[in-house]
Amino acid sequence: MLSRVLLTPTTVRLVHSLICSSSRSFMDLKVLLSSLNDFASLSLAESWDNVGLLVEPSPPHTVNTLFLTNDLTEEVMEEALQKKSDLILSYHPPIFRPLTHITWKTWKERLVIQALENRVGIYSPHTAYDAAPQGVNSWLAKGLGVCTSRPIHPSKAANYPTGGTHRVEFSVNSTQHLDKVISAVKEIANISITSFSTRTDDEEQTRISLNCSQEALLQVMAFLSQNRQFYQKTEILLLEKPPLPQTGMGRLCTLDEPASLATMIERIKRHLKLAHVRLALGVGRTLESPVRVVALCAGSGSTVLQGVEADLYLTGEMSHHDVLDAASQGINVILCEHSNTERGFLSDLRDMLGAHLENKINIILSERDRDPLHVI
């Protein structure tokens, strides 16, 4: 006897979803963490931040579903568990200050307990994603209109380009002295030596250039101070780590075409999907005043935006007195609440991580994550 099965559109979508889900592979947690760091290095995070893997289930741990949220609350944790998540990527670190107990008394302690009991890892990138070229602040700038942007506080490379923190240069007149200097300097660890010929006042000299660490610099200076007859024209340079292109905190954006403040407000509300924002008009400004330069910082922007020359500051929150200071200088300020300037980035992040991870795992967005403040 033949039987018929009626497939509704909903059933077809469900079957397709199950097929796609089952076709994805697992990733070992350590391999996934390495890939996440390749996407945006944790070295970009601010020194005060608590980023990386915050909760780790006992190894080995494999990840099939990566769950994205801006804030990991108890309600969001419940959602992540219902959706069988193996790793939660929480933009804000749920553990920031050290925990001295892991009990059921506070909500953050309960998050840790639930994560470990259910073998769910917790990872937070926070300010590493703020600084990244493809990160939160660059996403926030997309809502302004066509513009060019640069970081307000550029990030620097993790390493010095020359393998040292300082450069010492000096000139040596005679070959005899040169041999003694080179021989002595080679005995010092963490130092590299280059030399080249120069002519000063019709006199041939050899210029010595030493790249050295802070510790080696002290030894070099001790040697030179005891052998002043060997050298002249000394220079000591402090080397800096080179800035990373399009990487750093905040963004200073210059619009290709100026727009009225009223127009900018509507663009920002549309980009962030908000019905309301808070506005402080700069002294002497109106809603029709032109805006060409916007300084922005996702989240809390007081420190990053302080002292920056712009027509408009855009951030989630600023202190009362920092808003007054900006307005007194004729700078308009738009505040959108802290996480409202960050959360929309997660949709872009899902797509970027999907491509970066070659769709090897499921990546889902929280549907319960939201800013705790509402205008009523």
mmCIF file of N, CA and C in Angstrom, residues 215-302:
data_model
loop_
_atom_site.group_PDB
_atom_site.id
_atom_site.type_symbol
_atom_site.label_atom_id
_atom_site.label_comp_id
_atom_site.label_asym_id
_atom_site.label_seq_id
_atom_site.Cartn_x
_atom_site.Cartn_y
_atom_site.Cartn_z
ATOM 1 N N GLU A 215 67.865 46.722 28.289
ATOM 2 C CA GLU A 215 68.947 46.217 29.127
ATOM 3 C C GLU A 215 70.308 46.383 28.445
ATOM 4 N N ALA A 216 70.347 46.079 27.137
ATOM 5 C CA ALA A 216 71.610 46.210 26.409
ATOM 6 C C ALA A 216 72.042 47.674 26.321
ATOM 7 N N LEU A 217 71.073 48.594 26.228
ATOM 8 C CA LEU A 217 71.408 50.020 26.160
ATOM 9 C C LEU A 217 72.218 50.452 27.371
ATOM 10 N N LEU A 218 71.855 49.985 28.550
ATOM 11 C CA LEU A 218 72.584 50.356 29.769
ATOM 12 C C LEU A 218 74.033 49.886 29.702
ATOM 13 N N GLN A 219 74.247 48.693 29.162
ATOM 14 C CA GLN A 219 75.617 48.178 29.046
ATOM 15 C C GLN A 219 76.415 48.944 27.999
ATOM 16 N N VAL A 220 75.759 49.311 26.888
ATOM 17 C CA VAL A 220 76.441 50.099 25.849
ATOM 18 C C VAL A 220 76.872 51.449 26.402
ATOM 19 N N MET A 221 75.971 52.114 27.130
ATOM 20 C CA MET A 221 76.296 53.429 27.667
ATOM 21 C C MET A 221 77.401 53.338 28.727
ATOM 22 N N ALA A 222 77.398 52.251 29.495
ATOM 23 C CA ALA A 222 78.460 52.067 30.487
ATOM 24 C C ALA A 222 79.817 51.922 29.794
ATOM 25 N N PHE A 223 79.850 51.159 28.694
ATOM 26 C CA PHE A 223 81.105 51.003 27.950
ATOM 27 C C PHE A 223 81.564 52.327 27.350
ATOM 28 N N LEU A 224 80.639 53.054 26.726
ATOM 29 C CA LEU A 224 81.026 54.306 26.082
ATOM 30 C C LEU A 224 81.495 55.348 27.096
ATOM 31 N N SER A 225 80.847 55.385 28.250
ATOM 32 C CA SER A 225 81.242 56.379 29.259
ATOM 33 C C SER A 225 82.642 56.116 29.794
ATOM 34 N N GLN A 226 83.088 54.861 29.747
ATOM 35 C CA GLN A 226 84.433 54.521 30.230
ATOM 36 C C GLN A 226 85.492 54.618 29.135
ATOM 37 N N ASN A 227 85.057 54.833 27.874
ATOM 38 C CA ASN A 227 86.003 54.877 26.754
ATOM 39 C C ASN A 227 85.681 56.042 25.834
ATOM 40 N N ARG A 228 85.663 57.220 26.411
ATOM 41 C CA ARG A 228 85.247 58.411 25.663
ATOM 42 C C ARG A 228 86.201 58.735 24.508
ATOM 43 N N GLN A 229 87.451 58.275 24.606
ATOM 44 C CA GLN A 229 88.437 58.585 23.566
ATOM 45 C C GLN A 229 88.163 57.844 22.264
ATOM 46 N N PHE A 230 87.269 56.821 22.309
ATOM 47 C CA PHE A 230 87.035 55.986 21.129
ATOM 48 C C PHE A 230 86.014 56.569 20.159
ATOM 49 N N TYR A 231 85.179 57.471 20.588
ATOM 50 C CA TYR A 231 84.032 57.838 19.773
ATOM 51 C C TYR A 231 83.690 59.318 19.912
ATOM 52 N N GLN A 232 82.772 59.782 19.030
ATOM 53 C CA GLN A 232 82.247 61.144 19.086
ATOM 54 C C GLN A 232 80.883 61.176 18.383
ATOM 55 N N LYS A 233 80.182 62.308 18.558
ATOM 56 C CA LYS A 233 78.897 62.543 17.894
ATOM 57 C C LYS A 233 77.908 61.396 18.153
ATOM 58 N N THR A 234 77.561 61.244 19.419
ATOM 59 C CA THR A 234 76.665 60.159 19.809
ATOM 60 C C THR A 234 75.202 60.596 19.749
ATOM 61 N N GLU A 235 74.353 59.711 19.246
ATOM 62 C CA GLU A 235 72.900 59.922 19.239
ATOM 63 C C GLU A 235 72.219 58.686 19.815
ATOM 64 N N ILE A 236 71.209 58.914 20.631
ATOM 65 C CA ILE A 236 70.409 57.813 21.177
ATOM 66 C C ILE A 236 68.966 58.034 20.750
ATOM 67 N N LEU A 237 68.402 57.075 20.050
ATOM 68 C CA LEU A 237 67.048 57.192 19.521
ATOM 69 C C LEU A 237 66.144 56.144 20.176
ATOM 70 N N LEU A 238 64.953 56.581 20.561
ATOM 71 C CA LEU A 238 63.946 55.655 21.060
ATOM 72 C C LEU A 238 63.110 55.189 19.876
ATOM 73 N N LEU A 239 63.135 53.899 19.606
ATOM 74 C CA LEU A 239 62.399 53.356 18.469
ATOM 75 C C LEU A 239 60.942 53.131 18.854
ATOM 76 N N GLU A 240 60.056 53.313 17.912
ATOM 77 C CA GLU A 240 58.635 53.097 18.148
ATOM 78 C C GLU A 240 58.124 51.956 17.286
ATOM 79 N N LYS A 241 57.134 51.243 17.827
ATOM 80 C CA LYS A 241 56.474 50.218 17.030
ATOM 81 C C LYS A 241 55.650 50.902 15.945
ATOM 82 N N PRO A 242 55.671 50.397 14.725
ATOM 83 C CA PRO A 242 54.942 51.063 13.638
ATOM 84 C C PRO A 242 53.430 50.937 13.815
ATOM 85 N N PRO A 243 52.670 51.955 13.407
ATOM 86 C CA PRO A 243 51.204 51.862 13.489
ATOM 87 C C PRO A 243 50.667 50.837 12.508
ATOM 88 N N LEU A 244 49.566 50.190 12.888
ATOM 89 C CA LEU A 244 48.907 49.228 12.007
ATOM 90 C C LEU A 244 47.866 49.959 11.170
ATOM 91 N N PRO A 245 47.833 49.723 9.873
ATOM 92 C CA PRO A 245 46.901 50.468 9.008
ATOM 93 C C PRO A 245 45.442 50.213 9.363
ATOM 94 N N GLN A 246 44.673 51.295 9.458
ATOM 95 C CA GLN A 246 43.224 51.247 9.689
ATOM 96 C C GLN A 246 42.844 50.454 10.943
ATOM 97 N N THR A 247 43.729 50.474 11.924
ATOM 98 C CA THR A 247 43.506 49.703 13.147
ATOM 99 C C THR A 247 43.672 50.611 14.357
ATOM 100 N N GLY A 248 42.714 50.555 15.275
ATOM 101 C CA GLY A 248 42.831 51.361 16.489
ATOM 102 C C GLY A 248 41.475 51.744 17.043
ATOM 103 N N MET A 249 41.487 52.525 18.120
ATOM 104 C CA MET A 249 40.265 52.884 18.824
ATOM 105 C C MET A 249 39.598 54.117 18.218
ATOM 106 N N GLY A 250 38.269 54.039 18.084
ATOM 107 C CA GLY A 250 37.495 55.138 17.537
ATOM 108 C C GLY A 250 37.736 55.326 16.052
ATOM 109 N N ARG A 251 36.961 56.197 15.443
ATOM 110 C CA ARG A 251 37.159 56.549 14.037
ATOM 111 C C ARG A 251 36.858 58.032 13.861
ATOM 112 N N LEU A 252 37.706 58.705 13.082
ATOM 113 C CA LEU A 252 37.469 60.088 12.683
ATOM 114 C C LEU A 252 37.066 60.055 11.219
ATOM 115 N N CYS A 253 35.817 60.401 10.964
ATOM 116 C CA CYS A 253 35.232 60.221 9.634
ATOM 117 C C CYS A 253 34.954 61.569 8.980
ATOM 118 N N THR A 254 35.389 61.723 7.743
ATOM 119 C CA THR A 254 35.131 62.930 6.970
ATOM 120 C C THR A 254 34.189 62.583 5.831
ATOM 121 N N LEU A 255 33.006 63.168 5.851
ATOM 122 C CA LEU A 255 31.997 62.891 4.834
ATOM 123 C C LEU A 255 32.429 63.470 3.490
ATOM 124 N N ASP A 256 32.147 62.736 2.423
ATOM 125 C CA ASP A 256 32.435 63.259 1.086
ATOM 126 C C ASP A 256 31.606 64.499 0.807
ATOM 127 N N GLU A 257 30.368 64.498 1.295
ATOM 128 C CA GLU A 257 29.481 65.649 1.142
ATOM 129 C C GLU A 257 28.889 66.001 2.509
ATOM 130 N N PRO A 258 29.006 67.250 2.944
ATOM 131 C CA PRO A 258 28.424 67.622 4.241
ATOM 132 C C PRO A 258 26.920 67.372 4.247
ATOM 133 N N ALA A 259 26.388 67.080 5.423
ATOM 134 C CA ALA A 259 24.955 66.870 5.599
ATOM 135 C C ALA A 259 24.504 67.622 6.842
ATOM 136 N N SER A 260 23.226 67.986 6.873
ATOM 137 C CA SER A 260 22.713 68.679 8.048
ATOM 138 C C SER A 260 22.708 67.735 9.246
ATOM 139 N N LEU A 261 22.721 68.301 10.448
ATOM 140 C CA LEU A 261 22.659 67.485 11.648
ATOM 141 C C LEU A 261 21.385 66.642 11.659
ATOM 142 N N ALA A 262 20.272 67.219 11.216
ATOM 143 C CA ALA A 262 19.012 66.480 11.169
ATOM 144 C C ALA A 262 19.137 65.250 10.275
ATOM 145 N N THR A 263 19.810 65.400 9.135
ATOM 146 C CA THR A 263 20.018 64.273 8.225
ATOM 147 C C THR A 263 20.887 63.205 8.875
ATOM 148 N N MET A 264 21.925 63.630 9.584
ATOM 149 C CA MET A 264 22.815 62.673 10.248
ATOM 150 C C MET A 264 22.070 61.889 11.323
ATOM 151 N N ILE A 265 21.193 62.566 12.030
ATOM 152 C CA ILE A 265 20.407 61.887 13.064
ATOM 153 C C ILE A 265 19.576 60.774 12.437
ATOM 154 N N GLU A 266 18.917 61.064 11.329
ATOM 155 C CA GLU A 266 18.074 60.059 10.679
ATOM 156 C C GLU A 266 18.910 58.906 10.137
ATOM 157 N N ARG A 267 20.081 59.197 9.591
ATOM 158 C CA ARG A 267 20.958 58.135 9.089
ATOM 159 C C ARG A 267 21.375 57.201 10.223
ATOM 160 N N ILE A 268 21.741 57.788 11.343
ATOM 161 C CA ILE A 268 22.207 56.997 12.485
ATOM 162 C C ILE A 268 21.073 56.144 13.047
ATOM 163 N N LYS A 269 19.901 56.729 13.186
ATOM 164 C CA LYS A 269 18.752 55.974 13.704
ATOM 165 C C LYS A 269 18.410 54.810 12.776
ATOM 166 N N ARG A 270 18.492 55.054 11.483
ATOM 167 C CA ARG A 270 18.180 54.000 10.519
ATOM 168 C C ARG A 270 19.221 52.880 10.586
ATOM 169 N N HIS A 271 20.487 53.241 10.691
ATOM 170 C CA HIS A 271 21.565 52.243 10.730
ATOM 171 C C HIS A 271 21.478 51.392 11.996
ATOM 172 N N LEU A 272 21.151 52.026 13.120
ATOM 173 C CA LEU A 272 21.105 51.321 14.395
ATOM 174 C C LEU A 272 19.718 50.755 14.706
ATOM 175 N N LYS A 273 18.771 51.026 13.801
ATOM 176 C CA LYS A 273 17.387 50.552 13.990
ATOM 177 C C LYS A 273 16.795 51.050 15.318
ATOM 178 N N LEU A 274 16.940 52.348 15.549
ATOM 179 C CA LEU A 274 16.461 52.975 16.780
ATOM 180 C C LEU A 274 15.381 54.002 16.459
ATOM 181 N N ALA A 275 14.388 54.054 17.320
ATOM 182 C CA ALA A 275 13.345 55.072 17.169
ATOM 183 C C ALA A 275 13.771 56.395 17.778
ATOM 184 N N HIS A 276 14.679 56.331 18.763
ATOM 185 C CA HIS A 276 15.085 57.545 19.473
ATOM 186 C C HIS A 276 16.590 57.510 19.745
ATOM 187 N N VAL A 277 17.211 58.676 19.746
ATOM 188 C CA VAL A 277 18.577 58.865 20.238
ATOM 189 C C VAL A 277 18.567 60.100 21.127
ATOM 190 N N ARG A 278 19.624 60.285 21.886
ATOM 191 C CA ARG A 278 19.748 61.489 22.701
ATOM 192 C C ARG A 278 20.690 62.471 22.007
ATOM 193 N N LEU A 279 20.324 63.754 22.024
ATOM 194 C CA LEU A 279 21.085 64.777 21.309
ATOM 195 C C LEU A 279 21.425 65.939 22.230
ATOM 196 N N ALA A 280 22.687 66.338 22.197
ATOM 197 C CA ALA A 280 23.113 67.589 22.826
ATOM 198 C C ALA A 280 23.606 68.499 21.705
ATOM 199 N N LEU A 281 22.909 69.609 21.510
ATOM 200 C CA LEU A 281 23.329 70.565 20.479
ATOM 201 C C LEU A 281 24.560 71.332 20.953
ATOM 202 N N GLY A 282 25.531 71.467 20.069
ATOM 203 C CA GLY A 282 26.679 72.304 20.384
ATOM 204 C C GLY A 282 26.259 73.761 20.447
ATOM 205 N N VAL A 283 26.982 74.543 21.218
ATOM 206 C CA VAL A 283 26.666 75.966 21.352
ATOM 207 C C VAL A 283 26.693 76.627 19.975
ATOM 208 N N GLY A 284 25.601 77.324 19.643
ATOM 209 C CA GLY A 284 25.513 78.011 18.362
ATOM 210 C C GLY A 284 25.079 77.129 17.223
ATOM 211 N N ARG A 285 24.751 75.859 17.486
ATOM 212 C CA ARG A 285 24.371 74.934 16.431
ATOM 213 C C ARG A 285 22.853 74.712 16.417
ATOM 214 N N THR A 286 22.322 74.329 15.268
ATOM 215 C CA THR A 286 20.906 73.983 15.114
ATOM 216 C C THR A 286 20.821 72.663 14.357
ATOM 217 N N LEU A 287 19.618 72.148 14.181
ATOM 218 C CA LEU A 287 19.434 70.914 13.431
ATOM 219 C C LEU A 287 19.813 71.063 11.963
ATOM 220 N N GLU A 288 19.876 72.315 11.492
ATOM 221 C CA GLU A 288 20.253 72.555 10.091
ATOM 222 C C GLU A 288 21.738 72.817 9.926
ATOM 223 N N SER A 289 22.493 72.840 11.019
ATOM 224 C CA SER A 289 23.937 73.085 10.928
ATOM 225 C C SER A 289 24.612 71.955 10.147
ATOM 226 N N PRO A 290 25.585 72.289 9.308
ATOM 227 C CA PRO A 290 26.244 71.256 8.498
ATOM 228 C C PRO A 290 27.207 70.411 9.329
ATOM 229 N N VAL A 291 27.286 69.145 8.952
ATOM 230 C CA VAL A 291 28.219 68.207 9.586
ATOM 231 C C VAL A 291 29.103 67.620 8.498
ATOM 232 N N ARG A 292 30.397 67.766 8.657
ATOM 233 C CA ARG A 292 31.337 67.146 7.722
ATOM 234 C C ARG A 292 32.230 66.126 8.436
ATOM 235 N N VAL A 293 32.648 66.446 9.667
ATOM 236 C CA VAL A 293 33.572 65.569 10.389
ATOM 237 C C VAL A 293 32.858 64.961 11.593
ATOM 238 N N VAL A 294 32.886 63.644 11.679
ATOM 239 C CA VAL A 294 32.248 62.917 12.784
ATOM 240 C C VAL A 294 33.314 62.095 13.500
ATOM 241 N N ALA A 295 33.404 62.261 14.814
ATOM 242 C CA ALA A 295 34.265 61.409 15.641
ATOM 243 C C ALA A 295 33.365 60.421 16.357
ATOM 244 N N LEU A 296 33.672 59.146 16.229
ATOM 245 C CA LEU A 296 32.782 58.143 16.822
ATOM 246 C C LEU A 296 33.572 57.112 17.611
ATOM 247 N N CYS A 297 32.864 56.524 18.568
ATOM 248 C CA CYS A 297 33.425 55.432 19.355
ATOM 249 C C CYS A 297 32.271 54.583 19.852
ATOM 250 N N ALA A 298 32.241 53.327 19.467
ATOM 251 C CA ALA A 298 31.192 52.431 19.934
ATOM 252 C C ALA A 298 31.311 52.243 21.445
ATOM 253 N N GLY A 299 30.154 52.083 22.106
ATOM 254 C CA GLY A 299 30.171 51.861 23.550
ATOM 255 C C GLY A 299 30.284 53.147 24.321
ATOM 256 N N SER A 300 31.298 53.253 25.158
ATOM 257 C CA SER A 300 31.524 54.438 25.986
ATOM 258 C C SER A 300 32.676 55.245 25.406
ATOM 259 N N GLY A 301 32.362 56.460 24.920
ATOM 260 C CA GLY A 301 33.348 57.179 24.126
ATOM 261 C C GLY A 301 34.064 58.332 24.795
ATOM 262 N N SER A 302 33.833 58.587 26.063
ATOM 263 C CA SER A 302 34.394 59.771 26.711
ATOM 264 C C SER A 302 35.904 59.868 26.551
#
